[in-house]
Tab-separated table of C-alpha atoms in Angstrom:
chain	number	residue	atom	x	y	z
A	5	UNK	CA	23.882	16.692	2.088
A	6	UNK	CA	27.197	16.377	0.025
A	7	UNK	CA	26.962	15.102	-3.552
A	8	UNK	CA	30.483	14.015	-3.670
A	9	UNK	CA	31.632	10.471	-3.293
A	10	UNK	CA	32.901	9.841	0.299
A	11	UNK	CA	36.426	8.243	0.167
A	12	UNK	CA	35.298	6.004	3.142
A	13	UNK	CA	32.692	4.391	0.976
A	14	UNK	CA	34.207	1.242	-0.325
A	15	UNK	CA	30.874	-0.398	-1.145
A	16	UNK	CA	29.830	1.498	-4.221
A	17	UNK	CA	30.331	4.746	-6.193
A	18	UNK	CA	27.211	6.529	-4.935
A	19	UNK	CA	27.145	9.938	-3.333
A	20	UNK	CA	25.105	10.613	-0.168
A	21	UNK	CA	22.010	11.574	-1.991
A	22	UNK	CA	22.080	8.538	-4.219
A	23	UNK	CA	22.830	6.292	-1.295
A	24	UNK	CA	19.802	7.726	0.539
A	25	UNK	CA	17.427	7.179	-2.306
A	26	UNK	CA	18.750	3.560	-2.702
A	27	UNK	CA	17.492	2.891	0.901
A	28	UNK	CA	13.827	3.130	0.110
A	29	UNK	CA	12.162	-0.120	1.239
A	30	UNK	CA	9.862	-0.222	-1.764
A	31	UNK	CA	10.848	-0.059	-5.478
A	32	UNK	CA	7.655	0.590	-7.597
A	33	UNK	CA	8.230	0.270	-11.321
A	34	UNK	CA	6.463	0.370	-14.679
A	35	UNK	CA	9.153	-0.537	-17.117
A	36	UNK	CA	8.629	-0.223	-20.771
A	37	UNK	CA	8.001	-3.573	-22.672
A	38	UNK	CA	8.408	-2.014	-26.151
A	39	UNK	CA	11.009	0.078	-27.879
A	40	UNK	CA	14.611	0.747	-26.868
A	41	UNK	CA	13.776	1.176	-23.283
A	42	UNK	CA	12.673	-2.297	-22.948
A	43	UNK	CA	16.044	-3.864	-23.470
A	44	UNK	CA	14.699	-6.387	-25.912
A	45	UNK	CA	11.827	-7.505	-23.903
A	46	UNK	CA	10.244	-9.097	-26.915
A	47	UNK	CA	13.124	-11.655	-26.634
A	48	UNK	CA	13.547	-11.863	-22.934
A	49	UNK	CA	9.778	-12.515	-22.441
A	50	UNK	CA	10.232	-16.101	-23.666
A	51	UNK	CA	11.418	-16.726	-20.085
A	52	UNK	CA	8.328	-17.117	-17.753
A	53	UNK	CA	9.714	-14.541	-15.340
A	54	UNK	CA	12.570	-12.213	-16.693
A	55	UNK	CA	13.907	-9.598	-14.396
A	56	UNK	CA	14.114	-6.172	-15.835
A	57	UNK	CA	17.799	-5.159	-16.390
A	58	UNK	CA	16.887	-1.739	-15.149
A	59	UNK	CA	15.965	-3.182	-11.821
A	60	UNK	CA	19.070	-5.403	-11.599
A	61	UNK	CA	21.165	-2.437	-12.560
A	62	UNK	CA	19.845	-0.398	-9.620
A	63	UNK	CA	20.864	-3.248	-7.145
A	64	UNK	CA	24.280	-3.616	-8.868
A	65	UNK	CA	25.049	0.077	-8.560
A	66	UNK	CA	24.495	-0.066	-4.777
A	67	UNK	CA	26.260	-3.405	-4.007
A	68	UNK	CA	29.364	-2.939	-6.278
A	69	UNK	CA	31.859	-0.328	-7.550
A	70	UNK	CA	32.856	0.326	-11.108
A	71	UNK	CA	34.530	-2.749	-12.625
A	72	UNK	CA	32.927	-4.986	-9.831
A	73	UNK	CA	32.379	-8.688	-10.402
A	74	UNK	CA	28.970	-10.221	-10.160
A	75	UNK	CA	27.774	-13.882	-9.959
A	76	UNK	CA	24.214	-15.080	-10.895
A	77	UNK	CA	23.852	-18.818	-10.374
A	78	UNK	CA	20.254	-18.686	-12.003
A	79	UNK	CA	21.013	-16.534	-14.944
A	80	UNK	CA	17.732	-17.137	-17.013
A	81	UNK	CA	17.802	-14.827	-19.947
A	82	UNK	CA	20.407	-12.678	-18.478
A	83	UNK	CA	18.885	-9.760	-16.627
A	84	UNK	CA	21.827	-9.588	-14.157
A	85	UNK	CA	24.269	-9.971	-16.995
A	86	UNK	CA	22.814	-7.248	-19.150
A	87	UNK	CA	22.643	-4.942	-16.078
A	88	UNK	CA	26.318	-5.670	-15.404
A	89	UNK	CA	27.169	-4.693	-18.911
A	90	UNK	CA	25.199	-1.431	-18.651
A	91	UNK	CA	26.901	-0.579	-15.319
A	92	UNK	CA	30.480	-1.460	-16.416
A	93	UNK	CA	30.907	-4.507	-14.241
A	94	UNK	CA	31.877	-8.041	-15.254
A	95	UNK	CA	29.654	-10.996	-14.653
A	96	UNK	CA	29.259	-14.801	-14.685
A	97	UNK	CA	25.909	-16.363	-15.145
A	98	UNK	CA	25.036	-20.019	-14.896
A	99	UNK	CA	21.826	-21.763	-16.055
A	100	UNK	CA	20.575	-25.231	-16.967
A	101	UNK	CA	18.955	-23.958	-20.212
A	102	UNK	CA	20.530	-23.823	-23.526
A	103	UNK	CA	17.510	-22.075	-24.843
A	104	UNK	CA	17.962	-19.268	-22.333
A	105	UNK	CA	21.599	-18.843	-23.144
A	106	UNK	CA	20.640	-18.630	-26.878
A	107	UNK	CA	18.149	-15.862	-26.068
A	108	UNK	CA	20.635	-13.995	-23.994
A	109	UNK	CA	23.188	-14.036	-26.861
A	110	UNK	CA	20.392	-12.668	-29.165
A	111	UNK	CA	19.573	-9.915	-26.696
A	112	UNK	CA	23.151	-8.849	-26.505
A	113	UNK	CA	23.368	-8.777	-30.344
A	114	UNK	CA	20.233	-6.579	-30.449
A	115	UNK	CA	21.486	-4.246	-27.758
A	116	UNK	CA	24.909	-4.195	-29.218
A	117	UNK	CA	26.623	-5.112	-26.036
A	118	UNK	CA	29.400	-7.757	-25.529
A	119	UNK	CA	28.084	-10.825	-23.896
A	120	UNK	CA	29.137	-11.608	-20.362
A	121	UNK	CA	30.321	-15.133	-19.482
A	122	UNK	CA	27.336	-17.476	-19.466
A	123	UNK	CA	27.842	-21.113	-18.523
A	124	UNK	CA	25.128	-23.655	-19.428
A	125	UNK	CA	25.319	-26.092	-16.552
A	126	UNK	CA	24.044	-27.023	-13.130
A	127	UNK	CA	24.636	-24.490	-10.393
A	128	UNK	CA	25.247	-27.425	-8.004
A	129	UNK	CA	28.627	-27.648	-9.675
A	130	UNK	CA	29.629	-24.022	-9.832
A	131	UNK	CA	32.809	-24.538	-7.876
A	132	UNK	CA	34.059	-26.852	-10.546
A	133	UNK	CA	33.862	-24.056	-13.151
A	134	UNK	CA	37.199	-22.252	-13.920
A	135	UNK	CA	35.072	-19.049	-14.824
A	136	UNK	CA	33.724	-19.105	-11.352
A	137	UNK	CA	36.904	-19.776	-9.419
A	138	UNK	CA	38.946	-17.227	-11.512
A	139	UNK	CA	38.630	-14.473	-8.937
A	140	UNK	CA	36.358	-13.513	-6.056
A	141	UNK	CA	33.031	-11.920	-6.685
A	142	UNK	CA	31.794	-8.626	-5.106
A	143	UNK	CA	27.995	-9.531	-5.386
A	144	UNK	CA	25.862	-12.581	-5.873
A	145	UNK	CA	22.551	-11.303	-7.372
A	146	UNK	CA	20.086	-14.006	-8.443
A	147	UNK	CA	16.509	-14.720	-9.032
A	148	UNK	CA	16.039	-18.384	-8.468
A	149	UNK	CA	12.945	-20.521	-9.097
A	150	UNK	CA	10.331	-20.222	-6.349
A	151	UNK	CA	9.996	-23.964	-5.701
A	152	UNK	CA	7.402	-25.520	-8.063
A	153	UNK	CA	5.331	-22.470	-8.548
A	154	UNK	CA	5.656	-22.293	-12.235
A	155	UNK	CA	4.657	-25.975	-12.689
A	156	UNK	CA	1.133	-25.225	-11.541
A	157	UNK	CA	-1.798	-24.564	-13.832
A	158	UNK	CA	-2.264	-20.774	-14.242
A	159	UNK	CA	-5.172	-18.848	-12.953
A	160	UNK	CA	-6.377	-15.285	-13.390
A	161	UNK	CA	-5.292	-13.363	-16.536
A	162	UNK	CA	-3.643	-16.291	-18.239
A	163	UNK	CA	-6.555	-18.530	-17.805
A	164	UNK	CA	-8.924	-15.871	-19.043
A	165	UNK	CA	-6.857	-15.582	-22.154
A	166	UNK	CA	-6.944	-19.372	-22.866
A	167	UNK	CA	-3.406	-20.129	-21.621
A	168	UNK	CA	-3.841	-21.992	-18.378
A	169	UNK	CA	-0.977	-24.466	-18.870
A	170	UNK	CA	1.885	-24.598	-16.574
A	171	UNK	CA	5.095	-22.718	-17.653
A	172	UNK	CA	8.129	-24.522	-15.970
A	173	UNK	CA	11.424	-22.984	-16.516
A	174	UNK	CA	12.743	-26.295	-17.895
A	175	UNK	CA	11.609	-29.872	-17.827
A	176	UNK	CA	14.954	-30.931	-16.394
A	177	UNK	CA	14.912	-33.109	-13.233
A	178	UNK	CA	17.940	-30.975	-12.023
A	179	UNK	CA	15.787	-27.813	-12.214
A	180	UNK	CA	15.013	-26.512	-8.739
A	181	UNK	CA	11.876	-25.066	-10.174
A	182	UNK	CA	10.529	-28.612	-10.377
A	183	UNK	CA	11.033	-29.457	-6.720
A	184	UNK	CA	8.627	-29.554	-3.907
A	185	UNK	CA	8.777	-26.539	-1.487
A	186	UNK	CA	10.909	-27.709	1.300
A	187	UNK	CA	13.212	-29.846	-0.865
A	188	UNK	CA	13.685	-26.687	-2.948
A	189	UNK	CA	14.856	-24.616	-0.024
A	190	UNK	CA	17.370	-27.228	0.968
A	191	UNK	CA	18.761	-27.431	-2.588
A	192	UNK	CA	19.010	-23.747	-2.897
A	193	UNK	CA	20.853	-23.427	0.306
A	194	UNK	CA	23.349	-25.997	-0.774
A	195	UNK	CA	24.032	-23.996	-4.047
A	196	UNK	CA	24.383	-20.785	-2.144
A	197	UNK	CA	26.781	-22.244	0.490
A	198	UNK	CA	29.038	-23.145	-2.406
A	199	UNK	CA	28.600	-19.731	-4.024
A	200	UNK	CA	29.591	-17.880	-0.833
A	201	UNK	CA	33.025	-19.473	-1.109
A	202	UNK	CA	33.782	-17.432	-4.045
A	203	UNK	CA	32.248	-14.133	-2.570
A	204	UNK	CA	34.732	-11.787	-1.067
A	205	UNK	CA	34.373	-11.088	2.759
A	206	UNK	CA	32.097	-8.131	2.997
A	207	UNK	CA	30.285	-8.981	-0.185
A	208	UNK	CA	26.591	-9.137	-0.414
A	209	UNK	CA	24.152	-11.936	-1.528
A	210	UNK	CA	21.030	-10.405	-2.917
A	211	UNK	CA	18.211	-12.979	-3.802
A	212	UNK	CA	14.501	-12.594	-5.064
A	213	UNK	CA	11.759	-14.443	-3.485
A	214	UNK	CA	8.084	-14.449	-4.222
A	215	UNK	CA	5.517	-15.978	-1.720
A	216	UNK	CA	3.160	-18.800	-2.680
A	217	UNK	CA	-0.502	-18.665	-1.711
A	218	UNK	CA	-0.970	-20.151	1.745
A	219	UNK	CA	-2.425	-23.682	2.208
A	220	UNK	CA	-3.922	-25.405	5.202
A	221	UNK	CA	-0.601	-27.154	5.656
A	222	UNK	CA	1.884	-24.251	5.570
A	223	UNK	CA	1.927	-20.466	5.268
A	224	UNK	CA	4.082	-20.547	2.185
A	225	UNK	CA	5.744	-17.293	2.991
A	226	UNK	CA	8.809	-18.266	0.979
A	227	UNK	CA	10.787	-15.139	1.742
A	228	UNK	CA	10.551	-15.792	5.540
A	229	UNK	CA	11.384	-19.576	5.193
A	230	UNK	CA	14.466	-18.544	3.097
A	231	UNK	CA	15.725	-16.033	5.655
A	232	UNK	CA	15.318	-18.668	8.381
A	233	UNK	CA	17.256	-21.241	6.385
A	234	UNK	CA	20.074	-18.940	5.145
A	235	UNK	CA	20.577	-17.381	8.520
A	236	UNK	CA	21.940	-20.801	9.669
A	237	UNK	CA	24.814	-20.416	7.370
A	238	UNK	CA	27.838	-19.475	9.466
A	239	UNK	CA	29.294	-16.098	8.377
A	240	UNK	CA	26.143	-14.946	6.579
A	241	UNK	CA	24.289	-12.028	8.103
A	242	UNK	CA	20.754	-11.000	7.133
A	243	UNK	CA	20.463	-7.331	6.560
A	244	UNK	CA	16.835	-6.965	5.603
A	245	UNK	CA	14.706	-6.639	2.494
A	246	UNK	CA	13.389	-4.458	-0.186
A	247	UNK	CA	10.124	-5.019	-2.004
A	248	UNK	CA	9.752	-4.753	-5.659
A	249	UNK	CA	6.188	-3.666	-6.627
A	250	UNK	CA	5.794	-4.635	-10.310
A	251	UNK	CA	3.084	-2.253	-11.623
A	252	UNK	CA	2.824	-4.168	-14.898
A	253	UNK	CA	0.943	-6.977	-12.909
A	254	UNK	CA	-2.908	-6.950	-13.581
A	255	UNK	CA	-5.419	-7.250	-10.754
A	256	UNK	CA	-7.701	-10.208	-10.885
A	257	UNK	CA	-10.788	-11.060	-8.695
A	258	UNK	CA	-9.378	-14.121	-7.106
A	259	UNK	CA	-11.733	-15.702	-4.674
A	260	UNK	CA	-14.772	-13.560	-5.753
A	261	UNK	CA	-17.316	-13.763	-4.251
A	262	UNK	CA	-16.449	-16.267	-1.617
A	263	UNK	CA	-13.061	-15.670	0.152
A	264	UNK	CA	-10.027	-13.475	0.240
A	265	UNK	CA	-7.148	-14.387	-2.070
A	266	UNK	CA	-4.339	-11.814	-2.487
A	267	UNK	CA	-3.106	-10.637	-5.787
A	268	UNK	CA	0.733	-11.035	-5.610
A	269	UNK	CA	1.834	-7.671	-6.876
A	270	UNK	CA	5.318	-7.822	-5.357
A	271	UNK	CA	8.389	-9.731	-4.651
A	272	UNK	CA	11.031	-9.622	-1.893
A	273	UNK	CA	14.588	-8.717	-2.458
A	274	UNK	CA	16.406	-10.437	0.379
A	275	UNK	CA	19.811	-8.883	1.348
A	276	UNK	CA	22.590	-10.767	3.123
A	277	UNK	CA	26.170	-9.744	3.934
A	278	UNK	CA	29.014	-12.293	3.843
A	279	UNK	CA	31.478	-11.929	6.761
A	280	UNK	CA	33.708	-15.026	6.304
A	281	UNK	CA	34.271	-18.442	5.135
A	282	UNK	CA	31.638	-21.226	5.687
A	283	UNK	CA	32.763	-23.575	8.350
A	284	UNK	CA	31.286	-26.976	9.251
């Protein structure tokens, strides 16, 4: 298999071997949380669920070329933005939290990288931002809240350590992470429909999702409900998913000794391709 970049490949800068490796359906990682290879995890961990820059960098390498342009409507402490800097891309991030923006700036200072554009604001208004309308994006890469998952009291290891309190992303009423399940899906779709208007045709939307535990009322397979909802957007094509297995998660005997309750050791990375303008 050739190790040279195929001139027909306009998606990324990978050769055939790198492309093939990137097609594995499961990404299993154990990223360091200390030292230089942690990318200032001691700062980023102030966010309830920071995404590792190394993981985001792998996705950015596949779905963009050098100097590509990346949008993250739910930037948090900047995992996507840090990865964009590491991979020679430009990025724009949006988040409601001034606190997370400040942490991102501190991370950049520690890593000695120039900050990307970080806008403190509501992603519902992203089309009003000149930083977003400046030029088309090649990739939308984002890790939104998973409905009101983080607003629930903690179980497992956190409860065992005496930290059972909820850890919402923010207390803002505008935060999608404070919305009920189905309302969250509707609001997220509205934001992504707007974001697609600044994604170039042929560009990709890559979104993280983690399922909630099922209830008698609903299966709570968030990744499946998101795919169903997003497939209704004209011009947006679902291309499949990858699974991120986070080896740092600890097992806990949920349900013991009465009933089966799964440990959520993974998240879904949902992949969509944008083929044209949203109509209707």
